[in-house]
CSV table of C-alpha atoms and ligand atoms in Angstrom, one decimal:
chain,number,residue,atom,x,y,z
A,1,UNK,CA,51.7,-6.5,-12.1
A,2,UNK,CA,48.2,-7.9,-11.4
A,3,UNK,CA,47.6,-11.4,-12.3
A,4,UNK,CA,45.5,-10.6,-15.2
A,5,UNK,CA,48.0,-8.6,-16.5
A,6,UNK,CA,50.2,-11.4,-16.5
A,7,UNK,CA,47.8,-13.9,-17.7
A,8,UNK,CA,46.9,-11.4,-21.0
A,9,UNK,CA,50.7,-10.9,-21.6
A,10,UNK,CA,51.1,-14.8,-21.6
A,11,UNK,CA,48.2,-15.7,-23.9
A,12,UNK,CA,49.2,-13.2,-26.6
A,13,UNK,CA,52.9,-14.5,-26.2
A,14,UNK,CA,54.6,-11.6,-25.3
A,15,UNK,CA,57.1,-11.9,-22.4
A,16,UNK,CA,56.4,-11.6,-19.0
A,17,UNK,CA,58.7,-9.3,-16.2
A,18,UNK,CA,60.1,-12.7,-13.9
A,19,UNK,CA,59.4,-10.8,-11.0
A,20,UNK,CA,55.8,-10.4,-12.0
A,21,UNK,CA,56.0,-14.4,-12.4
A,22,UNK,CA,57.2,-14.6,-9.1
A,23,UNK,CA,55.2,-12.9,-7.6
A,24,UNK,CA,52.2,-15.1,-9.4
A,25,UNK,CA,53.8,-17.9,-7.8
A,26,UNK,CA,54.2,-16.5,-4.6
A,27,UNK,CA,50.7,-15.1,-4.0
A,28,UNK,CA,49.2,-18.7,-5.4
A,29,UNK,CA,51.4,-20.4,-2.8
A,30,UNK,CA,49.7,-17.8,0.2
A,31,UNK,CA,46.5,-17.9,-1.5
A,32,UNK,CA,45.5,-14.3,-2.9
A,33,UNK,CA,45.7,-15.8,-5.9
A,34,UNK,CA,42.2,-17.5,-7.0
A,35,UNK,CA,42.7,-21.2,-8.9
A,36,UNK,CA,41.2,-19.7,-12.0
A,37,UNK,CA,43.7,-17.5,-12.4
A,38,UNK,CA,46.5,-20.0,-11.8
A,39,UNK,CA,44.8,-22.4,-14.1
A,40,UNK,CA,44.8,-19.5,-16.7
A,41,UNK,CA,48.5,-19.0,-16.7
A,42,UNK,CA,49.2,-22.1,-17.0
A,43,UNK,CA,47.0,-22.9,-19.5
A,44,UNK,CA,48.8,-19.9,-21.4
A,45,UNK,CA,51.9,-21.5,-20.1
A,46,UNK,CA,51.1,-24.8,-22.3
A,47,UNK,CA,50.6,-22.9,-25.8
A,48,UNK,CA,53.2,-20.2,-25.3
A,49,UNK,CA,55.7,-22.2,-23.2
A,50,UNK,CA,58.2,-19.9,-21.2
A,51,UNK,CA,61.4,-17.6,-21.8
A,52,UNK,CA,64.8,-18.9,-19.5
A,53,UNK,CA,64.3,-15.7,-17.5
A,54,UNK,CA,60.4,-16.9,-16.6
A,55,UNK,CA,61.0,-20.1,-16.1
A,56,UNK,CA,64.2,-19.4,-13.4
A,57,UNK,CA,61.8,-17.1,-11.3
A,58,UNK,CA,59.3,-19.7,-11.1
A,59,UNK,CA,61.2,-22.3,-10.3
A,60,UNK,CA,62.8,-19.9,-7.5
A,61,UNK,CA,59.5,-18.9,-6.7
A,62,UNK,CA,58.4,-22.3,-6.1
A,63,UNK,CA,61.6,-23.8,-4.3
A,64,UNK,CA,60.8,-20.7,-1.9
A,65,UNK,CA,57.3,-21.3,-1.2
A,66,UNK,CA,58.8,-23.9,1.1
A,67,UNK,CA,61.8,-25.0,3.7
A,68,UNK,CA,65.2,-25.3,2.1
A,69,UNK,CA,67.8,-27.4,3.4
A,70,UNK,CA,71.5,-26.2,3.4
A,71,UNK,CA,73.7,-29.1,4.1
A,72,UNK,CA,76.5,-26.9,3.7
A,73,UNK,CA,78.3,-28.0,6.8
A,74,UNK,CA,78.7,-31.6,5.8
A,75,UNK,CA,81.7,-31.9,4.2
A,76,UNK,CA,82.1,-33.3,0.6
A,77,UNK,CA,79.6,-32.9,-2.5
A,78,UNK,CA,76.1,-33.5,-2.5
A,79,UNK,CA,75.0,-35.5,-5.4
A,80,UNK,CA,71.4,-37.0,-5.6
A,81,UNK,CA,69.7,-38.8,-9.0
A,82,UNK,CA,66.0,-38.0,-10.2
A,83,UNK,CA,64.1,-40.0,-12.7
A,84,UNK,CA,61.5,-38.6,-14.7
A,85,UNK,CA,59.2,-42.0,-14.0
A,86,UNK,CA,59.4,-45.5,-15.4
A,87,UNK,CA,58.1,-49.2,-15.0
A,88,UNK,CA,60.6,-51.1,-12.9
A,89,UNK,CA,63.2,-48.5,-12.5
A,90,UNK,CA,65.0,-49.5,-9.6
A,91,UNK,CA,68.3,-47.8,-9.8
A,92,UNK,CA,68.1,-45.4,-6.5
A,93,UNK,CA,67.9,-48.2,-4.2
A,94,UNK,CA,71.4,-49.3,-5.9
A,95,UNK,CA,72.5,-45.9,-6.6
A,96,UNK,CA,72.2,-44.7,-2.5
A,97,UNK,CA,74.3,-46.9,-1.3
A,98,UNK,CA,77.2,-47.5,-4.0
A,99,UNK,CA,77.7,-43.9,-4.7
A,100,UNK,CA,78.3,-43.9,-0.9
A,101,UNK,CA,80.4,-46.6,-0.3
A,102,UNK,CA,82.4,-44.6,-3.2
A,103,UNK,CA,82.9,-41.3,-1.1
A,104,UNK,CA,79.7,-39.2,-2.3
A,105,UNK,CA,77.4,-37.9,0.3
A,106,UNK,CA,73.5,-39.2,-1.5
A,107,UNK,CA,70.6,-36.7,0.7
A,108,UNK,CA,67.8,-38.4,-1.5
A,109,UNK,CA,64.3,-37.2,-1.0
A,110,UNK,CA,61.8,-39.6,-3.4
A,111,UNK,CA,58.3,-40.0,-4.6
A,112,UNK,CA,55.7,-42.6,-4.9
A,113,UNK,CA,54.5,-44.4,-7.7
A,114,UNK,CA,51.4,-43.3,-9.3
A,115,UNK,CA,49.7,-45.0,-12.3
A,116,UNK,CA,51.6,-46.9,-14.3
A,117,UNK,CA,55.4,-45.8,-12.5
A,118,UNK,CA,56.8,-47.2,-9.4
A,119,UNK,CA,58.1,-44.9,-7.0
A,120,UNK,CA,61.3,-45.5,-5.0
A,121,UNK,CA,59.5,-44.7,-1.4
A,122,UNK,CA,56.9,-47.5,-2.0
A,123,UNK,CA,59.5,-49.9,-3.2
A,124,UNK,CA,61.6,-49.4,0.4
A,125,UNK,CA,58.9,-49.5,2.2
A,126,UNK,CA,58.4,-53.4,1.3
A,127,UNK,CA,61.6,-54.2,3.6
A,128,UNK,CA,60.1,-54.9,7.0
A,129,UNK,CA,60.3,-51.3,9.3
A,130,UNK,CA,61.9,-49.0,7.1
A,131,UNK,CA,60.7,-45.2,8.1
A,132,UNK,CA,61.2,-43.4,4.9
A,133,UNK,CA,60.0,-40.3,7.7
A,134,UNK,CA,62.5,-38.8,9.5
A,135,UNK,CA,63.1,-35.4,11.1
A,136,UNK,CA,65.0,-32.9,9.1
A,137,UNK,CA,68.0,-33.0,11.8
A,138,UNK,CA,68.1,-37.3,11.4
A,139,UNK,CA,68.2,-37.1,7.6
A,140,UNK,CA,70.8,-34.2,7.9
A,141,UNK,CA,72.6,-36.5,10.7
A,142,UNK,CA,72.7,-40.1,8.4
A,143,UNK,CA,73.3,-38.2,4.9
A,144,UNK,CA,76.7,-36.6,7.0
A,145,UNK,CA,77.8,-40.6,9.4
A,146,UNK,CA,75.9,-43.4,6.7
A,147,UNK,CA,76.6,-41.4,3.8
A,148,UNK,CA,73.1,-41.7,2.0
A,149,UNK,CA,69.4,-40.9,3.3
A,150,UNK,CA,66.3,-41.7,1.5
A,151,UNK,CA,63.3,-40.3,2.5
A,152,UNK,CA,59.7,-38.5,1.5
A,153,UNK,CA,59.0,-35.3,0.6
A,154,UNK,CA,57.5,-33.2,3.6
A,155,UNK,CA,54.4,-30.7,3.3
A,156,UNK,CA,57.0,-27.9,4.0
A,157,UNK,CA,59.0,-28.7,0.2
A,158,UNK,CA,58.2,-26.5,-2.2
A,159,UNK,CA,54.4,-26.4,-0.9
A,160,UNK,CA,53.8,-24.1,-4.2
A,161,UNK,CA,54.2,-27.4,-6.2
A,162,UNK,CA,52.3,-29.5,-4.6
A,163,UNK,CA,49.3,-26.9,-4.5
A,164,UNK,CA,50.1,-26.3,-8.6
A,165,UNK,CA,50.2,-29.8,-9.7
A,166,UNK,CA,46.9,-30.5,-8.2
A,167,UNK,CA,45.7,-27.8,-10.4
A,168,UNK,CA,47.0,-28.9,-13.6
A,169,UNK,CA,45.9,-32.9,-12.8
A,170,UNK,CA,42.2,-31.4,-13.0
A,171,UNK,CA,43.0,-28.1,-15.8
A,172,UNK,CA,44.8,-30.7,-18.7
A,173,UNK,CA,48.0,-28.9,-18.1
A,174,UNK,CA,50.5,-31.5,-17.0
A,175,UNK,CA,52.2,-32.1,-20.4
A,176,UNK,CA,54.0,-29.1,-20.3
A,177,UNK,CA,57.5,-28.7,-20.7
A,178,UNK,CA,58.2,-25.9,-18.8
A,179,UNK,CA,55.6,-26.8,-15.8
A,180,UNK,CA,57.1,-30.4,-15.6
A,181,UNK,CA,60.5,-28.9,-14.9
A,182,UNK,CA,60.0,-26.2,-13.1
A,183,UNK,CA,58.3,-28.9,-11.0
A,184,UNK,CA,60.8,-31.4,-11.0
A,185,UNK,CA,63.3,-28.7,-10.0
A,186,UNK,CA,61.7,-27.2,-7.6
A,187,UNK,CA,61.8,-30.4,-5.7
A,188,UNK,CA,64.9,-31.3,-6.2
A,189,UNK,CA,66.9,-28.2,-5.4
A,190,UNK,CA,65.0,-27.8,-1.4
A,191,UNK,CA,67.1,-30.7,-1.1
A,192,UNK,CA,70.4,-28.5,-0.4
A,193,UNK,CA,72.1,-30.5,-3.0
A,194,UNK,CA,75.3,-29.6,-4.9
A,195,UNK,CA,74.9,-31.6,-7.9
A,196,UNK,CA,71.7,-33.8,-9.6
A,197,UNK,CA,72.0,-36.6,-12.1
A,198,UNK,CA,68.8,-36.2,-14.2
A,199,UNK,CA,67.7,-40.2,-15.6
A,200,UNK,CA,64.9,-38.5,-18.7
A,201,UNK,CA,63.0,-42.0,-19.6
A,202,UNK,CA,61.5,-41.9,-23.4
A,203,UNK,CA,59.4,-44.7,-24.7
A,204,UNK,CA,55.8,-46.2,-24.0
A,205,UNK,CA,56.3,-46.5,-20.2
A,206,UNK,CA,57.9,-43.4,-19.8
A,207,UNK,CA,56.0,-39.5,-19.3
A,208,UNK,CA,57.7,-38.4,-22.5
A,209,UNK,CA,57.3,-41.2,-25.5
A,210,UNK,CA,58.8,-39.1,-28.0
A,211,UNK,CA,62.4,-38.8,-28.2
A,212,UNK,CA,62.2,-34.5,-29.0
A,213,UNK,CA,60.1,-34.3,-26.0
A,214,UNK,CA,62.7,-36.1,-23.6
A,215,UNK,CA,65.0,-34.3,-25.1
A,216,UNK,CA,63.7,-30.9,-24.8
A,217,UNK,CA,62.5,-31.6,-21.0
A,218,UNK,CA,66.2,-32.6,-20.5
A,219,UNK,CA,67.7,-29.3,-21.9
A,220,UNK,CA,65.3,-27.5,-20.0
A,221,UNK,CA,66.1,-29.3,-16.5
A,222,UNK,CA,69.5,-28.6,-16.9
A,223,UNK,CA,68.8,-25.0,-18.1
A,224,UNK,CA,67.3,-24.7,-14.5
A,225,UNK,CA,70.1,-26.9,-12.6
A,226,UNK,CA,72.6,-24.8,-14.2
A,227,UNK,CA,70.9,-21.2,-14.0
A,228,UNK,CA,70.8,-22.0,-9.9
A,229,UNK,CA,74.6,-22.8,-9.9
A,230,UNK,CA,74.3,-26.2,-9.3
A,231,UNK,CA,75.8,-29.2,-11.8
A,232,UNK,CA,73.5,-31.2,-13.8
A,233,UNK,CA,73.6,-34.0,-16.1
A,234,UNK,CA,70.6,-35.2,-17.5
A,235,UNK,CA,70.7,-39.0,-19.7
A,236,UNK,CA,68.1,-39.7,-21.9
A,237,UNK,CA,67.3,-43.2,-21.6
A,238,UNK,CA,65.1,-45.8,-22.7
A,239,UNK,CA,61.6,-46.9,-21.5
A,240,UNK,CA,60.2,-49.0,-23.9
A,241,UNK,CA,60.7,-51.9,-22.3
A,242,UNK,CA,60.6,-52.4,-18.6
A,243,UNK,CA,64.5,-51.7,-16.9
A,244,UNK,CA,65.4,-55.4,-15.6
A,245,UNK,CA,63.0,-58.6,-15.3
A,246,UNK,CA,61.4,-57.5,-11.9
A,247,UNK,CA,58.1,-55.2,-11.6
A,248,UNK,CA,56.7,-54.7,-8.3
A,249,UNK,CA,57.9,-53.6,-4.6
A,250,UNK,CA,59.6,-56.5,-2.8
A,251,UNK,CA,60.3,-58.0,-6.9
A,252,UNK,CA,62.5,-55.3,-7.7
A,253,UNK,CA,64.1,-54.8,-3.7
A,254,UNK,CA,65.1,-58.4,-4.7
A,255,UNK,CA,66.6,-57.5,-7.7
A,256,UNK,CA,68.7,-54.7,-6.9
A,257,UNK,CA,70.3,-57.4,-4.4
A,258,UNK,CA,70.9,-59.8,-6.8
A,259,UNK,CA,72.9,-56.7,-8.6
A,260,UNK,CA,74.7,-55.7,-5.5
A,261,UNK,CA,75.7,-59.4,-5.5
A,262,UNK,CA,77.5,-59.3,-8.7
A,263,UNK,CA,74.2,-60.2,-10.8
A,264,UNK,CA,70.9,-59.0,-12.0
A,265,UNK,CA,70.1,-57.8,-15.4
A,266,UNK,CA,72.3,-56.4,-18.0
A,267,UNK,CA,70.5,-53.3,-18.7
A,268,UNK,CA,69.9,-52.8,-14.9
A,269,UNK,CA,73.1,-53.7,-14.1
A,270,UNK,CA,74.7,-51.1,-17.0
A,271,UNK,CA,72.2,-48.2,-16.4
A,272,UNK,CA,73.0,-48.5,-13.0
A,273,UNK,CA,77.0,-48.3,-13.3
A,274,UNK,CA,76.0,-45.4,-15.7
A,275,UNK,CA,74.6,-43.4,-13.6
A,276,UNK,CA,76.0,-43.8,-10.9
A,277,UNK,CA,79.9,-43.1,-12.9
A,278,UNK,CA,77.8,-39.4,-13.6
A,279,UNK,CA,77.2,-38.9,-9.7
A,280,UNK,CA,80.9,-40.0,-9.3
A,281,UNK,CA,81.9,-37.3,-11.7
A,282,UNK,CA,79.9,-34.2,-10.3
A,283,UNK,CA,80.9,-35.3,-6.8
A,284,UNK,CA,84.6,-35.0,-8.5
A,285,UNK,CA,85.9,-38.2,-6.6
A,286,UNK,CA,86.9,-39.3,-10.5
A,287,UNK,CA,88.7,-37.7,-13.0
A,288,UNK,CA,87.1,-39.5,-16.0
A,289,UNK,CA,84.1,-42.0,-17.1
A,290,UNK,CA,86.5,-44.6,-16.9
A,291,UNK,CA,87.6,-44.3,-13.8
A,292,UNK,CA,84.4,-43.4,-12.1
A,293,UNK,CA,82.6,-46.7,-14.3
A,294,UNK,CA,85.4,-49.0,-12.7
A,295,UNK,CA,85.0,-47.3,-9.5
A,296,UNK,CA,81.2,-48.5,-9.1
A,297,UNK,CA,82.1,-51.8,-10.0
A,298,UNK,CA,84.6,-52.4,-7.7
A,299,UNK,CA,81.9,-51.2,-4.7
A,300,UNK,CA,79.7,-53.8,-6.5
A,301,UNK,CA,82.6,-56.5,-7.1
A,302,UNK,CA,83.8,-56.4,-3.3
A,303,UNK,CA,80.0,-55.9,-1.6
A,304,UNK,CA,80.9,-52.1,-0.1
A,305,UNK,CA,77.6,-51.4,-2.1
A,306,UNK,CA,75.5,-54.1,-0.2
A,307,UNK,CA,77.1,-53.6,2.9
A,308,UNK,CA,76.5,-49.7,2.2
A,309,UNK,CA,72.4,-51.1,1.9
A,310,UNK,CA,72.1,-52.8,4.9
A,311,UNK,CA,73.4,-49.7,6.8
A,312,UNK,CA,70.9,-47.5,5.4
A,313,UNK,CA,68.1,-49.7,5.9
A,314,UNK,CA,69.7,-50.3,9.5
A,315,UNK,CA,69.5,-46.9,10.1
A,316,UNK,CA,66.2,-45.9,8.8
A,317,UNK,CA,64.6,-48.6,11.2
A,318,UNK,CA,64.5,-51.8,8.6
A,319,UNK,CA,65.3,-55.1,9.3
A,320,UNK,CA,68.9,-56.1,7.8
A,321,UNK,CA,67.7,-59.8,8.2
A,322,UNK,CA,65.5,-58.9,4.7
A,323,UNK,CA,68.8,-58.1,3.0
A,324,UNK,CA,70.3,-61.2,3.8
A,325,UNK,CA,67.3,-63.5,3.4
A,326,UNK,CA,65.6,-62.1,1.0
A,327,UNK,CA,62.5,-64.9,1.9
A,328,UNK,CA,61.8,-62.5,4.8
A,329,UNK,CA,60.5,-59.8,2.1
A,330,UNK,CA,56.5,-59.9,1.5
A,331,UNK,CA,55.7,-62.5,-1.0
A,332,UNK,CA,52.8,-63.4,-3.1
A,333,UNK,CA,50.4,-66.3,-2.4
A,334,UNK,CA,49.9,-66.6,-6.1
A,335,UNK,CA,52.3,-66.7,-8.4
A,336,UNK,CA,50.9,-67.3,-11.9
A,337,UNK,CA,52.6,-68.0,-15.3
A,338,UNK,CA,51.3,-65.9,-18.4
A,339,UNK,CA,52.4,-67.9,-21.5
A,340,UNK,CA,53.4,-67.1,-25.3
A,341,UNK,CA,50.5,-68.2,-27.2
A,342,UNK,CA,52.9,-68.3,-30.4
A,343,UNK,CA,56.2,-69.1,-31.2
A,344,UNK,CA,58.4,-66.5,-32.7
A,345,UNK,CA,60.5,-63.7,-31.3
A,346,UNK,CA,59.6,-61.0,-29.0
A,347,UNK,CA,59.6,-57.8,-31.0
A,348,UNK,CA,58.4,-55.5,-28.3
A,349,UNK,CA,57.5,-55.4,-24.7
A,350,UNK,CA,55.1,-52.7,-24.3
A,351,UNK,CA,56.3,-50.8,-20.6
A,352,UNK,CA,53.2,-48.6,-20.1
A,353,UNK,CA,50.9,-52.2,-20.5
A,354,UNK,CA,53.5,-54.2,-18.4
A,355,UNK,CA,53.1,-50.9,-15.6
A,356,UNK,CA,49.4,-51.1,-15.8
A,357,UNK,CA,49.0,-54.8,-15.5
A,358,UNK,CA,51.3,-54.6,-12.4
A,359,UNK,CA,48.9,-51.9,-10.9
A,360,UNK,CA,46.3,-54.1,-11.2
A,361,UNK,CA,47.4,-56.8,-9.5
A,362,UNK,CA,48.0,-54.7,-6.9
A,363,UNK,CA,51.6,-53.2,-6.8
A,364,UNK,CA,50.4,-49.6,-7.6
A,365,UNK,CA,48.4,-47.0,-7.0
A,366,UNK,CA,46.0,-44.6,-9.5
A,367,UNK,CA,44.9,-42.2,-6.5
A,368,UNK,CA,47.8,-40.8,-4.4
A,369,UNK,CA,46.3,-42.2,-1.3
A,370,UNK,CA,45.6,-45.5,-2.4
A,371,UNK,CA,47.6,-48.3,-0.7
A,372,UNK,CA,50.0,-50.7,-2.8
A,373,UNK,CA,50.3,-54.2,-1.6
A,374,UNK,CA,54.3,-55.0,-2.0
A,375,UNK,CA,54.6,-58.6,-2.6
A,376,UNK,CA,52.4,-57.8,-6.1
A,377,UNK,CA,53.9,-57.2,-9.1
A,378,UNK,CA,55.6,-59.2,-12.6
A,379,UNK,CA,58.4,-60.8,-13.2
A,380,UNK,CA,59.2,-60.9,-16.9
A,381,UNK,CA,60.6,-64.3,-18.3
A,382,UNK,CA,60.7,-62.7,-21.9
A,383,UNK,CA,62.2,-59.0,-23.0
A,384,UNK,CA,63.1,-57.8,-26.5
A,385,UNK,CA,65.4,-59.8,-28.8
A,386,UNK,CA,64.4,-63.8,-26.9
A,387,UNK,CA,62.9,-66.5,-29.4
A,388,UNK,CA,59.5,-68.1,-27.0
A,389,UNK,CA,57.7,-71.5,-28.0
A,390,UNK,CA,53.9,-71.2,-27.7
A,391,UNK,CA,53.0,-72.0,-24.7
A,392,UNK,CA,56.6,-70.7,-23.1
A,393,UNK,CA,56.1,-68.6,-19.5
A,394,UNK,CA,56.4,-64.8,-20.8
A,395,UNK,CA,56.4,-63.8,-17.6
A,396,UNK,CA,55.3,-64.6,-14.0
A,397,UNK,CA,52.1,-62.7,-12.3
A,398,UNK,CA,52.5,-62.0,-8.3
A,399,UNK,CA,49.1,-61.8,-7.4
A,400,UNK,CA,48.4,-59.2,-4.6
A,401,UNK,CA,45.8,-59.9,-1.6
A,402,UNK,CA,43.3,-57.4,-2.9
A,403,UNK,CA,43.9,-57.2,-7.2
A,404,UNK,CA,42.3,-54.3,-8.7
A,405,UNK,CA,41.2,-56.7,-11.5
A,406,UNK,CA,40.7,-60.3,-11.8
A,407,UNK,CA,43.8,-62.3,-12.4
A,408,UNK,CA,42.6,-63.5,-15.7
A,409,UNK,CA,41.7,-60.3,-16.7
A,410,UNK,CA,45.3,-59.0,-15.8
A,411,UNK,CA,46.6,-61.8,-17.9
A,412,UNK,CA,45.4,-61.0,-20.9
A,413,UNK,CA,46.4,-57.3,-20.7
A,414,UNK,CA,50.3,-58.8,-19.7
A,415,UNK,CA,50.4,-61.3,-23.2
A,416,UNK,CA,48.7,-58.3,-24.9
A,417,UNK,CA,51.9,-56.6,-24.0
A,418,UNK,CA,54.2,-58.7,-25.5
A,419,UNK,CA,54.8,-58.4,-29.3
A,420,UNK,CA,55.8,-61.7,-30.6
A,421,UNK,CA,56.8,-62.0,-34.4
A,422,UNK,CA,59.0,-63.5,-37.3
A,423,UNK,CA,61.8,-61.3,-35.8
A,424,UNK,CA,64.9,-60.5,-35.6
A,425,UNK,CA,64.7,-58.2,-32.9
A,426,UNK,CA,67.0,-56.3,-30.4
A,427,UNK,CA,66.3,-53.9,-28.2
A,428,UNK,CA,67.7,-49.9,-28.9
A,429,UNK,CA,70.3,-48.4,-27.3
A,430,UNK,CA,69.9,-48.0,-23.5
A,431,UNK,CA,71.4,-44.3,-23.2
A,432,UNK,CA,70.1,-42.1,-26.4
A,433,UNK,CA,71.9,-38.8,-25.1
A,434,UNK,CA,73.9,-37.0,-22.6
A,435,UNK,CA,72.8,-33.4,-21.8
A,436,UNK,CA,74.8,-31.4,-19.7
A,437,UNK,CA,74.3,-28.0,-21.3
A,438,UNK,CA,70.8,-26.8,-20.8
A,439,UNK,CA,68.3,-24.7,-21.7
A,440,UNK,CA,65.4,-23.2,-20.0
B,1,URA,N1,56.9,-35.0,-11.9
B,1,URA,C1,56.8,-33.9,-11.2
B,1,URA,O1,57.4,-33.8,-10.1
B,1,URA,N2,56.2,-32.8,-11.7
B,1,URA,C2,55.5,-32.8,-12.9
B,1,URA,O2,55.0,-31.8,-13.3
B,1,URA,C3,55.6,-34.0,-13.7
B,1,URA,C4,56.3,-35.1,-13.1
């Protein structure tokens, strides 16, 4: 079918052969396919969304544009974790090394943070040496003797993705559901992975703020996980406020080892076990919730989890010494309180405005190839539910070398973010929903 055939068929809504999508794909990916025609489909794409039977060849389409890995000679499940994108969401570099130390092989290929989001590669490349680029055979060689590898995407992974999303950045079509997970998947499954724990943030720092939304990309990435025979869970969870106290590089590497210590914040601390009980449970080394729960906190309780940490970063090239003393991590010059300017309770800690303020000082990025300075970033004093004085630190600003903005500036937008009232407030639950039957 020629592409205008399918691009007709997909603007008047009636379905489309998957091979003919495929084959869409495909020739996009090689080129015979113009842009305009690509960014006519999925245009289409947005108002008419896509049947199961599309969406699977696309996503097939695209995971084929590109290398594959089969890891089928290690022994043992592969289980990695993917979040959808939030401010402070640490979990991976917690995740990596206790599902490890629990038995569960983690081959974890991450992003970077764009915008308001972190991204897990920027946040270990703030511990001194760590090469988060390896050849295929190294990663294939520490996810089989470490147990976990965390690394970048390469140019050969799902190529078709890369070359598509830059299309709909410029064409208005990135809120789509079906294009976002497609995407996602596509990524995730050149991994050679057996299994994938989906994290779906919801809320004003997250890519979906409504909960139907997070809830219908959820059912549709696990439509895809499932339709490819692998396992997938997906959790809705919140992103209204930031996860944990810490935003920014080194910051949060400093709080996931205060977790792996026995500490850190609550929410971090639970969305962490969470999680990382669901990779258990697909990597079947647990029978049940409960015993997979308790079996993360035991790796926590008796340090397997750090000690699991300082062997990746031992192996990727990083300096262990950062682990241990954490001092040796890049710090700010400035360090800057931001404080309440009323007394009352905090109502609401906006996670988008806490994301952007961190960018601006420095910690992220808003063009892909934009540096980040690690030692920038927040640490927040205040988070839903806490009675402030006037005058009270809300948070602490780690002022990069080169700000985007002017401190002050930043400071204004950081108390802007805080919603401070007559109260009471708590914060919502952290997990909304577990999805692990899909649809696509
Ligand atoms: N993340 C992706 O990888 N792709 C999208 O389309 C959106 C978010």
């Amino acid at each position: 079918m020629r592409p205008y055939e399918v691009i007709h068929r997909k603007r008047d809504g009636r379905p489309v052969p998957p091979e003919a999508i495929a084959e869409l794909v495909t020739r996009y990916a090689e080129g015979s396919v113009p842009d305009y025609q690509m960014a006519a489909f999925c245009m289409a794409v947005f108002f008419r969304g896509m049947s199961e039977p599309e969406l699977q060849a696309m996503t097939a389409a695209m995971l084929h544009s590109g290398d594959v890995l089969d890891l089928s000679d290690i022994p043992g499940p592969k289980i990695d974790k993917h979040s959808t994108g939030g401010v402070g969401d640490k979990t991976s570099l917690a995740l990596a090394p206790l599902v490890a130390a629990c038995g569960v092989k983690v081959p974890m290929v991450s992003g970077r943070g764009l915008g308001h989001t972190g991204g897990t590669l920027d946040k270990l490349e703030s511990i001194p040496g760590f090469r988060i680029h390896l050849p295929v055979a190294r990663f294939r060689e520490l996810t089989a003797s470490v147990g976990a590898c965390l690394v970048g995407q390469t140019d050969r992974i799902a190529p078709a993705d890369r070359k598509l999303y830059a299309l709909r950045d410029l064409t208005a079509t990135v809120e789509s559901i079906p294009l976002i997970a497609g995407s996602i998947m596509s990524k995730k499954l050149a991994e050679g992975i057996d299994g994938l724990v989906l994290d779906v943030k919801v809320g004003s720092g997250a890519f979906m703020k409504r909960l139907p939304d997070a809830l219908a990309l959820a059912r549709t990435l696990v439509g895809i996980g499932r339709g490819m025979g692998k396992e997938v869970v997906a959790l809705v969870t919140d992103m209204d406020q930031p996860l944990g106290r810490a935003v920014g590089n080194a910051l949060e590497v400093k709080e996931i080892l205060h977790l792996l210590h026995g500490g850190g914040p609550p929410d971090l601390r639970e969305l962490t076990v969470v999680l990382g009980a669901e990779m258990l449970l697909l990597g079947r080394v647990a029978a049940t919730n409960a015993e997979a729960r308790g079996l993360v906190e035991q790796a926590i309780a008796d340090g397997r989890g750090f000690r699991k940490l300082c062997e990746i970063v031992e192996a990727q090239g990083g300096d262990p010494r950062a682990l241990v003393e954490p001092d040796r991590l890049p710090r700010a010059v400035r360090v800057v309180d931001v404080v309440a300017p009323a007394t009352g309770v905090v109502e609401a800690v906006d996670a988008e405005a806490v994301g952007l303020a961190a960018m601006a000082l420095g910690a992220g990025r808003s063009r892909v190839e934009d540096a980040v300075d690690p030692a920038a970033g927040i640490e927040l004093w205040k988070r839903v539910g806490d009675r402030v004085e006037a005058g009270e630190p809300l948070a602490a600003m780690h002022v990069g070398e080169r700000p985007l903005e002017p401190p002050d500036a930043v400071a204004a937008r950081l108390r802007g973010a805080f919603r401070i009232g007559a109260g009471p407030a708590s914060p919502g639950p952290l997990v909304l929903e577990r999805i692990e039957k899909g649809e696509a």
